[in-house]
PDB file of C-alpha atoms in Angstrom:
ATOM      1  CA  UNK A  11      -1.018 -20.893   6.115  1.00 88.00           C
ATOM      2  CA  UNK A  12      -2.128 -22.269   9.157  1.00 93.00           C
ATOM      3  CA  UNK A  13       0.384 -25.189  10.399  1.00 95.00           C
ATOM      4  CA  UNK A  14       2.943 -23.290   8.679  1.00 95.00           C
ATOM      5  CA  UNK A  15       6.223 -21.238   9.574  1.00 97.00           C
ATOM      6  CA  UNK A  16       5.657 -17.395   9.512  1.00 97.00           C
ATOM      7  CA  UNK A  17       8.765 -15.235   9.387  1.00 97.00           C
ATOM      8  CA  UNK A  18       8.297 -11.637  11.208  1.00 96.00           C
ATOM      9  CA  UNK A  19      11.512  -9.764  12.859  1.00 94.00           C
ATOM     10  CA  UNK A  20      11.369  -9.080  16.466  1.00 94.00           C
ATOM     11  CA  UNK A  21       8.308  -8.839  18.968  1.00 92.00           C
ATOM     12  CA  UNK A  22       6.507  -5.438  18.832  1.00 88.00           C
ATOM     13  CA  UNK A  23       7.180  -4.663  15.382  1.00 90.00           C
ATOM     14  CA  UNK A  24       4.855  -4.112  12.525  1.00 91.00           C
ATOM     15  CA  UNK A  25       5.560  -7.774  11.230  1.00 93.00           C
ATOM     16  CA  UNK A  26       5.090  -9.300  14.533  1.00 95.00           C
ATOM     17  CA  UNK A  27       2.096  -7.310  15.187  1.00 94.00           C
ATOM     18  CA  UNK A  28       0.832  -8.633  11.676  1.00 93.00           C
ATOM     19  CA  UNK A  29       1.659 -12.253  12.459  1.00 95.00           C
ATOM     20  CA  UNK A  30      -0.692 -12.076  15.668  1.00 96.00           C
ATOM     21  CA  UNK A  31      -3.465 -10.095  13.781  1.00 95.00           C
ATOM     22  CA  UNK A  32      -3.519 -12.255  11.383  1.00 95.00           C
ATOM     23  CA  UNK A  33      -3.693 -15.138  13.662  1.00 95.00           C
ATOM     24  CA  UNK A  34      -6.102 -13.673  15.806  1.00 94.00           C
ATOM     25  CA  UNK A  35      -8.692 -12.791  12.846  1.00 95.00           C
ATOM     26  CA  UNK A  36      -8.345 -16.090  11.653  1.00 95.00           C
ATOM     27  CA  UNK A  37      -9.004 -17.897  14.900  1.00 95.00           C
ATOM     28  CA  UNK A  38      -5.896 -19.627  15.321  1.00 96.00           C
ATOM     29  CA  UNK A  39      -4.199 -19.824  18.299  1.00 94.00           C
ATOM     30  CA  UNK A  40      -0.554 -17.617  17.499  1.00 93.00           C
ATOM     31  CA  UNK A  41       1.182 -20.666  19.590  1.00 91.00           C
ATOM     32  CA  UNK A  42      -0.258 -23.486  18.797  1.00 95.00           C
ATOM     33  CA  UNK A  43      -1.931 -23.112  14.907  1.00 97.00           C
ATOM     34  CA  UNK A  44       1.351 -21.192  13.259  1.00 96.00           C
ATOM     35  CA  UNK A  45       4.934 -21.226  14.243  1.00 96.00           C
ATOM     36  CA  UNK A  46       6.054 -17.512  14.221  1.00 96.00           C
ATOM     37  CA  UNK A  47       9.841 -17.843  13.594  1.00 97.00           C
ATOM     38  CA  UNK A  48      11.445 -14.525  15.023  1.00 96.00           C
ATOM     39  CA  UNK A  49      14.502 -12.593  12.493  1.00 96.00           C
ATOM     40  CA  UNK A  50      12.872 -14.372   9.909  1.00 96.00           C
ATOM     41  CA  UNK A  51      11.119 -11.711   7.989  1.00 92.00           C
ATOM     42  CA  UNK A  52      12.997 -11.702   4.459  1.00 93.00           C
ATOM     43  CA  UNK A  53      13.850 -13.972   1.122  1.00 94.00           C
ATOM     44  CA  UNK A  54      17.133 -15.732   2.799  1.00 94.00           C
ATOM     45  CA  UNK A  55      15.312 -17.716   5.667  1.00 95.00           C
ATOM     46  CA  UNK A  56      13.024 -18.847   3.149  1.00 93.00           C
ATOM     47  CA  UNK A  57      15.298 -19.651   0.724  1.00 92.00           C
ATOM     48  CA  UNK A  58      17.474 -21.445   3.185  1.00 95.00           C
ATOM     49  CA  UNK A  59      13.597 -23.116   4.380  1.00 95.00           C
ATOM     50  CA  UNK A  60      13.782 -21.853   7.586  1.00 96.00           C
ATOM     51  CA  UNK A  61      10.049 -20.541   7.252  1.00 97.00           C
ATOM     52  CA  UNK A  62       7.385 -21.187   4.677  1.00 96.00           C
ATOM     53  CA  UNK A  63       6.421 -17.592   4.196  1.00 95.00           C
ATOM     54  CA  UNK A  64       6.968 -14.554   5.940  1.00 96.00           C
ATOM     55  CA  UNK A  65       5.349 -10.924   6.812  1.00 95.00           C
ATOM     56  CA  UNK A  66       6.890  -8.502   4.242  1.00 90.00           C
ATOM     57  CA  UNK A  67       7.381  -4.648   3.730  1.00 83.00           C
ATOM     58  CA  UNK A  68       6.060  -3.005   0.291  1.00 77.00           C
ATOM     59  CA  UNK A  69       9.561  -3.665  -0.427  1.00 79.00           C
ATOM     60  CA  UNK A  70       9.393  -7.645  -0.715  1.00 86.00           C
ATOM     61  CA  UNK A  71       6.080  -7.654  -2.459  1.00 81.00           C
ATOM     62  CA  UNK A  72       7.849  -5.871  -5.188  1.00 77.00           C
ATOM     63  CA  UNK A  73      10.732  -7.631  -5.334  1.00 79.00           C
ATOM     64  CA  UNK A  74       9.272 -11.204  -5.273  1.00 85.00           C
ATOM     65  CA  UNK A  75       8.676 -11.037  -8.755  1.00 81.00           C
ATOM     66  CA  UNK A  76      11.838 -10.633  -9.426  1.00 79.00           C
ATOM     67  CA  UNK A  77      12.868 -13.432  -7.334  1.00 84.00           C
ATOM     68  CA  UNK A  78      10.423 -16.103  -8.759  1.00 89.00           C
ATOM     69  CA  UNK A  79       8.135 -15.680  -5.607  1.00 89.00           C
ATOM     70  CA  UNK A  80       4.540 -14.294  -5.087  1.00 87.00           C
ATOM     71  CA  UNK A  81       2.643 -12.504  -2.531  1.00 87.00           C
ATOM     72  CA  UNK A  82       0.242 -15.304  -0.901  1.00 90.00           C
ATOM     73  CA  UNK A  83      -1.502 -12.934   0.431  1.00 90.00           C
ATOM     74  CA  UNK A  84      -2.582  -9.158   0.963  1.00 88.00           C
ATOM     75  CA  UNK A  85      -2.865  -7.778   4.491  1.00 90.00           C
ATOM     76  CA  UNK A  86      -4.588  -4.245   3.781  1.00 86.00           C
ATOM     77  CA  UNK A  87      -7.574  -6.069   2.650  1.00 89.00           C
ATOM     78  CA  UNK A  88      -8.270  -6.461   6.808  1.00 92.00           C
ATOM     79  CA  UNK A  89      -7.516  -3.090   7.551  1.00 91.00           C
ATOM     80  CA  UNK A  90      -5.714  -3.919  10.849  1.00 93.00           C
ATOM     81  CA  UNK A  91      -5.060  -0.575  12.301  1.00 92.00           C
ATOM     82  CA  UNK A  92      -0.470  -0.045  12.313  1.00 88.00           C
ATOM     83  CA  UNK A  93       1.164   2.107  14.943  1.00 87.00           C
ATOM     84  CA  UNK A  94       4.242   1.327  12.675  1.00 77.00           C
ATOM     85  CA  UNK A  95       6.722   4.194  10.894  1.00 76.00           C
ATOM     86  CA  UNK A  96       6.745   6.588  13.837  1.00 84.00           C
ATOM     87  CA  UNK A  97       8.986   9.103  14.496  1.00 88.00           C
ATOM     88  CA  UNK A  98      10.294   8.285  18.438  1.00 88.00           C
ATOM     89  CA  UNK A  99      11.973  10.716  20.665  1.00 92.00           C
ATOM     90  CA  UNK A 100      12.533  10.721  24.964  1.00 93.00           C
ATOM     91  CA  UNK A 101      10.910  13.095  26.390  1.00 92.00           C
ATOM     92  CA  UNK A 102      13.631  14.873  27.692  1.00 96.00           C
ATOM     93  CA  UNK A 103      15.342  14.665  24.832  1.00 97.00           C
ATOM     94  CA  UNK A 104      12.173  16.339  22.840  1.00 95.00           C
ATOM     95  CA  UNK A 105      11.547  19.504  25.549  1.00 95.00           C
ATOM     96  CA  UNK A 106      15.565  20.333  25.427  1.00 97.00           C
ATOM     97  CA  UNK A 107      15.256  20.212  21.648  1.00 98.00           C
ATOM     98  CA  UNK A 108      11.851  21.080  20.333  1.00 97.00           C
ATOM     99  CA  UNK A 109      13.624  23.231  17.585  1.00 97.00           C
ATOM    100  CA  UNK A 110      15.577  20.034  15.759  1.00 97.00           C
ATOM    101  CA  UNK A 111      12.498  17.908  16.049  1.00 97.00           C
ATOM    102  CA  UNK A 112      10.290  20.679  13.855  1.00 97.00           C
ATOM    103  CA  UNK A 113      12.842  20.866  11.478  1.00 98.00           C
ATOM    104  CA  UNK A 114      12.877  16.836  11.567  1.00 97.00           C
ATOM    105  CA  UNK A 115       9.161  16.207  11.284  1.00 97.00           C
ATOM    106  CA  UNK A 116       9.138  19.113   8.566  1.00 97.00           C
ATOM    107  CA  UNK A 117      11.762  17.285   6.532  1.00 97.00           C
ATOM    108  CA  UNK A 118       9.756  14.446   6.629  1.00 96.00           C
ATOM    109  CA  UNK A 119       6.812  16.122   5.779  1.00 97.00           C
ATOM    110  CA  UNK A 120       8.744  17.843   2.917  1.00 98.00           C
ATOM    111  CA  UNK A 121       9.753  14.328   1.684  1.00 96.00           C
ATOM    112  CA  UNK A 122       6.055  13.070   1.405  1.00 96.00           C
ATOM    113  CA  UNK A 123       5.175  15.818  -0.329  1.00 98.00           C
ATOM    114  CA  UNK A 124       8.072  15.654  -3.035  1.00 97.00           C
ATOM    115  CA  UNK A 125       7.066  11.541  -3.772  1.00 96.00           C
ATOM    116  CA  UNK A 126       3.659  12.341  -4.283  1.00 97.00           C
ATOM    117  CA  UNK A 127       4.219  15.580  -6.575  1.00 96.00           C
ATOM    118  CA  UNK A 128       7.518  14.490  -8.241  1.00 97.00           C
ATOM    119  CA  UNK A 129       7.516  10.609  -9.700  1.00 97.00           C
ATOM    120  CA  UNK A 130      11.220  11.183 -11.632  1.00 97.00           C
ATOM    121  CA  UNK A 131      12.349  11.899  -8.273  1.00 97.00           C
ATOM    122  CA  UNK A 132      10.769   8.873  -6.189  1.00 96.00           C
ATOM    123  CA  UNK A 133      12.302   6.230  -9.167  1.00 96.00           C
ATOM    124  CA  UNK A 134      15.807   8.057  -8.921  1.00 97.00           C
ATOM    125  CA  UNK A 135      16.054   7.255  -5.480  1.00 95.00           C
ATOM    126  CA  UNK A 136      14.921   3.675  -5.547  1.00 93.00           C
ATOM    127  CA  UNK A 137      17.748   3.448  -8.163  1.00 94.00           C
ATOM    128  CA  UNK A 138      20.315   5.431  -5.802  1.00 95.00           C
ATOM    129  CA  UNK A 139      19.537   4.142  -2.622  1.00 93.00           C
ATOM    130  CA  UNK A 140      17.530   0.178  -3.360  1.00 88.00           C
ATOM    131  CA  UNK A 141      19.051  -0.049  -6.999  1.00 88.00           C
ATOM    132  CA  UNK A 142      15.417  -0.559  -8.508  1.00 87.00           C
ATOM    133  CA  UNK A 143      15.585  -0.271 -12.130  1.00 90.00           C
ATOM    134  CA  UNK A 144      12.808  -2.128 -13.479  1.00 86.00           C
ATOM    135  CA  UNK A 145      10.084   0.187 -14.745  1.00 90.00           C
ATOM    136  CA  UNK A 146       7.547  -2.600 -13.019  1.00 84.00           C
ATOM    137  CA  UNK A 147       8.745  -2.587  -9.810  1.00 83.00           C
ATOM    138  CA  UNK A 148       8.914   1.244  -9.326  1.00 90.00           C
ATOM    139  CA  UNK A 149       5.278   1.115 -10.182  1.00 91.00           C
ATOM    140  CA  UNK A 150       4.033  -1.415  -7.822  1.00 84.00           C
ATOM    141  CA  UNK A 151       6.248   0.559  -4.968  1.00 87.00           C
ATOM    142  CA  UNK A 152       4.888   4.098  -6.149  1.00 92.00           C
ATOM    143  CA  UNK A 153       0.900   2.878  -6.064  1.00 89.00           C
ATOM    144  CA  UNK A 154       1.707   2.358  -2.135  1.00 86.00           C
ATOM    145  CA  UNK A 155       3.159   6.429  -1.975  1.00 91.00           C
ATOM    146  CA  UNK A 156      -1.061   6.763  -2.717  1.00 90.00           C
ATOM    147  CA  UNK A 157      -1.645   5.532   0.928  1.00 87.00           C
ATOM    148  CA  UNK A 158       1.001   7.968   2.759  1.00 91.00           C
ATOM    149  CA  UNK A 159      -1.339  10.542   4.586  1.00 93.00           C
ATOM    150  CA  UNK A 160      -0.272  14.244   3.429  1.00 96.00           C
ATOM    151  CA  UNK A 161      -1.010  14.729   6.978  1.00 96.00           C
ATOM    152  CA  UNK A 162       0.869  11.874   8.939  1.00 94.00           C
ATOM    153  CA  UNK A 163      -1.188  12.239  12.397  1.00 94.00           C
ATOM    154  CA  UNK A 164      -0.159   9.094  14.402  1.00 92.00           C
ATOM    155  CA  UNK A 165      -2.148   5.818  13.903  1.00 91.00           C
ATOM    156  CA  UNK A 166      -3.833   6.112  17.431  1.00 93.00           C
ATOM    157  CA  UNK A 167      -6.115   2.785  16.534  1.00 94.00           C
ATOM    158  CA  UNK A 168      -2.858   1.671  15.650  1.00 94.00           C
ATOM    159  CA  UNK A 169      -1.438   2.018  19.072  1.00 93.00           C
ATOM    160  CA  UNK A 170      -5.150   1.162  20.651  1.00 94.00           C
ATOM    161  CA  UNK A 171      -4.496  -1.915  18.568  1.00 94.00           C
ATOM    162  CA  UNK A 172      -1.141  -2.872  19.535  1.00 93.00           C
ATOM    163  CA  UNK A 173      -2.151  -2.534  23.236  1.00 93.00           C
ATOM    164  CA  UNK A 174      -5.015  -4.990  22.513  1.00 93.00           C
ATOM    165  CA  UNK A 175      -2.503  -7.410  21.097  1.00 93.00           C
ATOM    166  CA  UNK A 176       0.420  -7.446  23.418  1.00 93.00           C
ATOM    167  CA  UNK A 177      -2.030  -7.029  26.360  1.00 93.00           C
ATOM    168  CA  UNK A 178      -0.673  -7.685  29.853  1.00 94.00           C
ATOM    169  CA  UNK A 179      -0.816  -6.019  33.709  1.00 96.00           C
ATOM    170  CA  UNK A 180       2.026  -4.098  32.776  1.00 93.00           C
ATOM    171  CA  UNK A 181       0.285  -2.674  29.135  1.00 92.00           C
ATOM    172  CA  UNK A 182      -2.506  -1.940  31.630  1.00 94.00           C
ATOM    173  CA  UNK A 183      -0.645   0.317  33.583  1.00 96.00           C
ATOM    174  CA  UNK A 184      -0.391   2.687  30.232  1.00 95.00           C
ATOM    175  CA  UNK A 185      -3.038   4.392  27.743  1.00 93.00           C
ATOM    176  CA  UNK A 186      -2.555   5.176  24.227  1.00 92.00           C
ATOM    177  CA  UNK A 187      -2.132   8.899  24.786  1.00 92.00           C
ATOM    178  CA  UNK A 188       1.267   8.376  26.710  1.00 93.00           C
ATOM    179  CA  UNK A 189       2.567   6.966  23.267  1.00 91.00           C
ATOM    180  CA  UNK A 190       2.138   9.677  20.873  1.00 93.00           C
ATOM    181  CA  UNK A 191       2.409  13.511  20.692  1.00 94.00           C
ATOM    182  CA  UNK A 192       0.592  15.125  17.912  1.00 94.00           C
ATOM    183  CA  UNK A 193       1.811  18.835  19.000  1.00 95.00           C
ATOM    184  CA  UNK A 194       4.589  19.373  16.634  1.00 96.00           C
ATOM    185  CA  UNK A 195       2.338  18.063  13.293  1.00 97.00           C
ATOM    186  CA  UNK A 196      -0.555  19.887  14.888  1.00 97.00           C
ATOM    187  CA  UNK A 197       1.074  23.335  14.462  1.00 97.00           C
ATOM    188  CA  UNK A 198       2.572  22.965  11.153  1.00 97.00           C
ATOM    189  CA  UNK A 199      -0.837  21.432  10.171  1.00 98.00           C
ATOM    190  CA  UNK A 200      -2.231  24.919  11.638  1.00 98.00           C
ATOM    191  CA  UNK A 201       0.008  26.889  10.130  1.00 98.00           C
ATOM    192  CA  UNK A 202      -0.716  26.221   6.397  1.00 98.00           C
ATOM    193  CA  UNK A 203       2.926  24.636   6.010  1.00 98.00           C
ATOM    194  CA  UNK A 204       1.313  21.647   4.740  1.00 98.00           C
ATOM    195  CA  UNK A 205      -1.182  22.913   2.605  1.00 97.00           C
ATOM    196  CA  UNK A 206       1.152  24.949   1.002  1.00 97.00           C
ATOM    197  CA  UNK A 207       3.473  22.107   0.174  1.00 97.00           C
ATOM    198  CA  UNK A 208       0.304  20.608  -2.661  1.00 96.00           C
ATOM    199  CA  UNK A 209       0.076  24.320  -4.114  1.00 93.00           C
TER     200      UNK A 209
END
């Protein structure tokens, strides 16, 4: 891939953040050795050869198939650490409502645990929601529910990683701990509410 046009979405997301890693563990220089094409990360702009490949979700891997496409190649296998598929909230926001974000977090929580127990209900909604029919495809997608922590702490490598990435005098001014706050998952964790979700 190197010389080529990578589609990712927008700096500081998970497919940008992949673009760079991958860059960066190859030895390539991210500006010079690649061209990183920005709102590029899906089937169209390739399609329309606006990139040569691109950084895709779970998603796109199982879909290419489908479109006559293959996956050129696996990211996971390099472990990069992801800060990616957070749950964000302001501050203020999360001290004046502490109550709504429990009962968020415990939704999502609640939905974790359902994929992993319940595979009719995972394949109904990638037919409701992604209209995903093929029997093949819902497998590929449901291997990945395997590597969805029961316990989704935050990805702290993840943001350690991130920082290393994107780092600049004003990243510096920051450290991973004002990014995340594991309170919330922490006390259900401590609670059993989890636990008691695999029974």
């Amino acid at each position: 891939m190197k010389g080529k046009r990578l589609g990712y979405s927008v700096p500081g997301t998970v497919t940008h953040v992949a673009g760079l890693s991958l860059a960066k563990h190859m030895g390539w220089d991210a500006n010079r050795d690649v061209s990183l094409v920005r709102n590029a990360n899906g089937f169209v702009p390739l399609r329309e050869d606006r990139t040569d490949a691109f950084f895709g979700s779970a998603m796109s891997v199982t879909m290419a198939p489908e479109l006559n496409m293959k996956m050129l190649v696996d990211l996971t296998q390099y472990k990069f650490p992801v800060a990616g598929s957070g749950i964000m909230a302001e501050r203020d926001w999360l001290k004046a409502n502490r109550d709504i974000a429990v009962r968020f977090v415990k939704s999502g929580i609640e939905a974790i645990a359902l994929m992993k127990k319940d595979r009719a209900a995972f394949d109904r909604a990638l037919v409701e929601w992604f209209n995903i029919k093929d029997t093949a495809t819902q497998d590929t997608m449901y291997r990945e529910v395997a590597e969805i922590p029961r316990k989704p702490y935050p990805s702290v490598e993840g943001i350690k990683h991130t920082f290393a990435i994107y780092d600049s005098p004003e990243m510096r001014k920051f450290k991973a701990e004002d990014f995340y706050d594991t309170s919330i998952l922490t006390e259900l964790d401590r609670s059993g509410f989890i636990d008691r979700l695999y029974r």
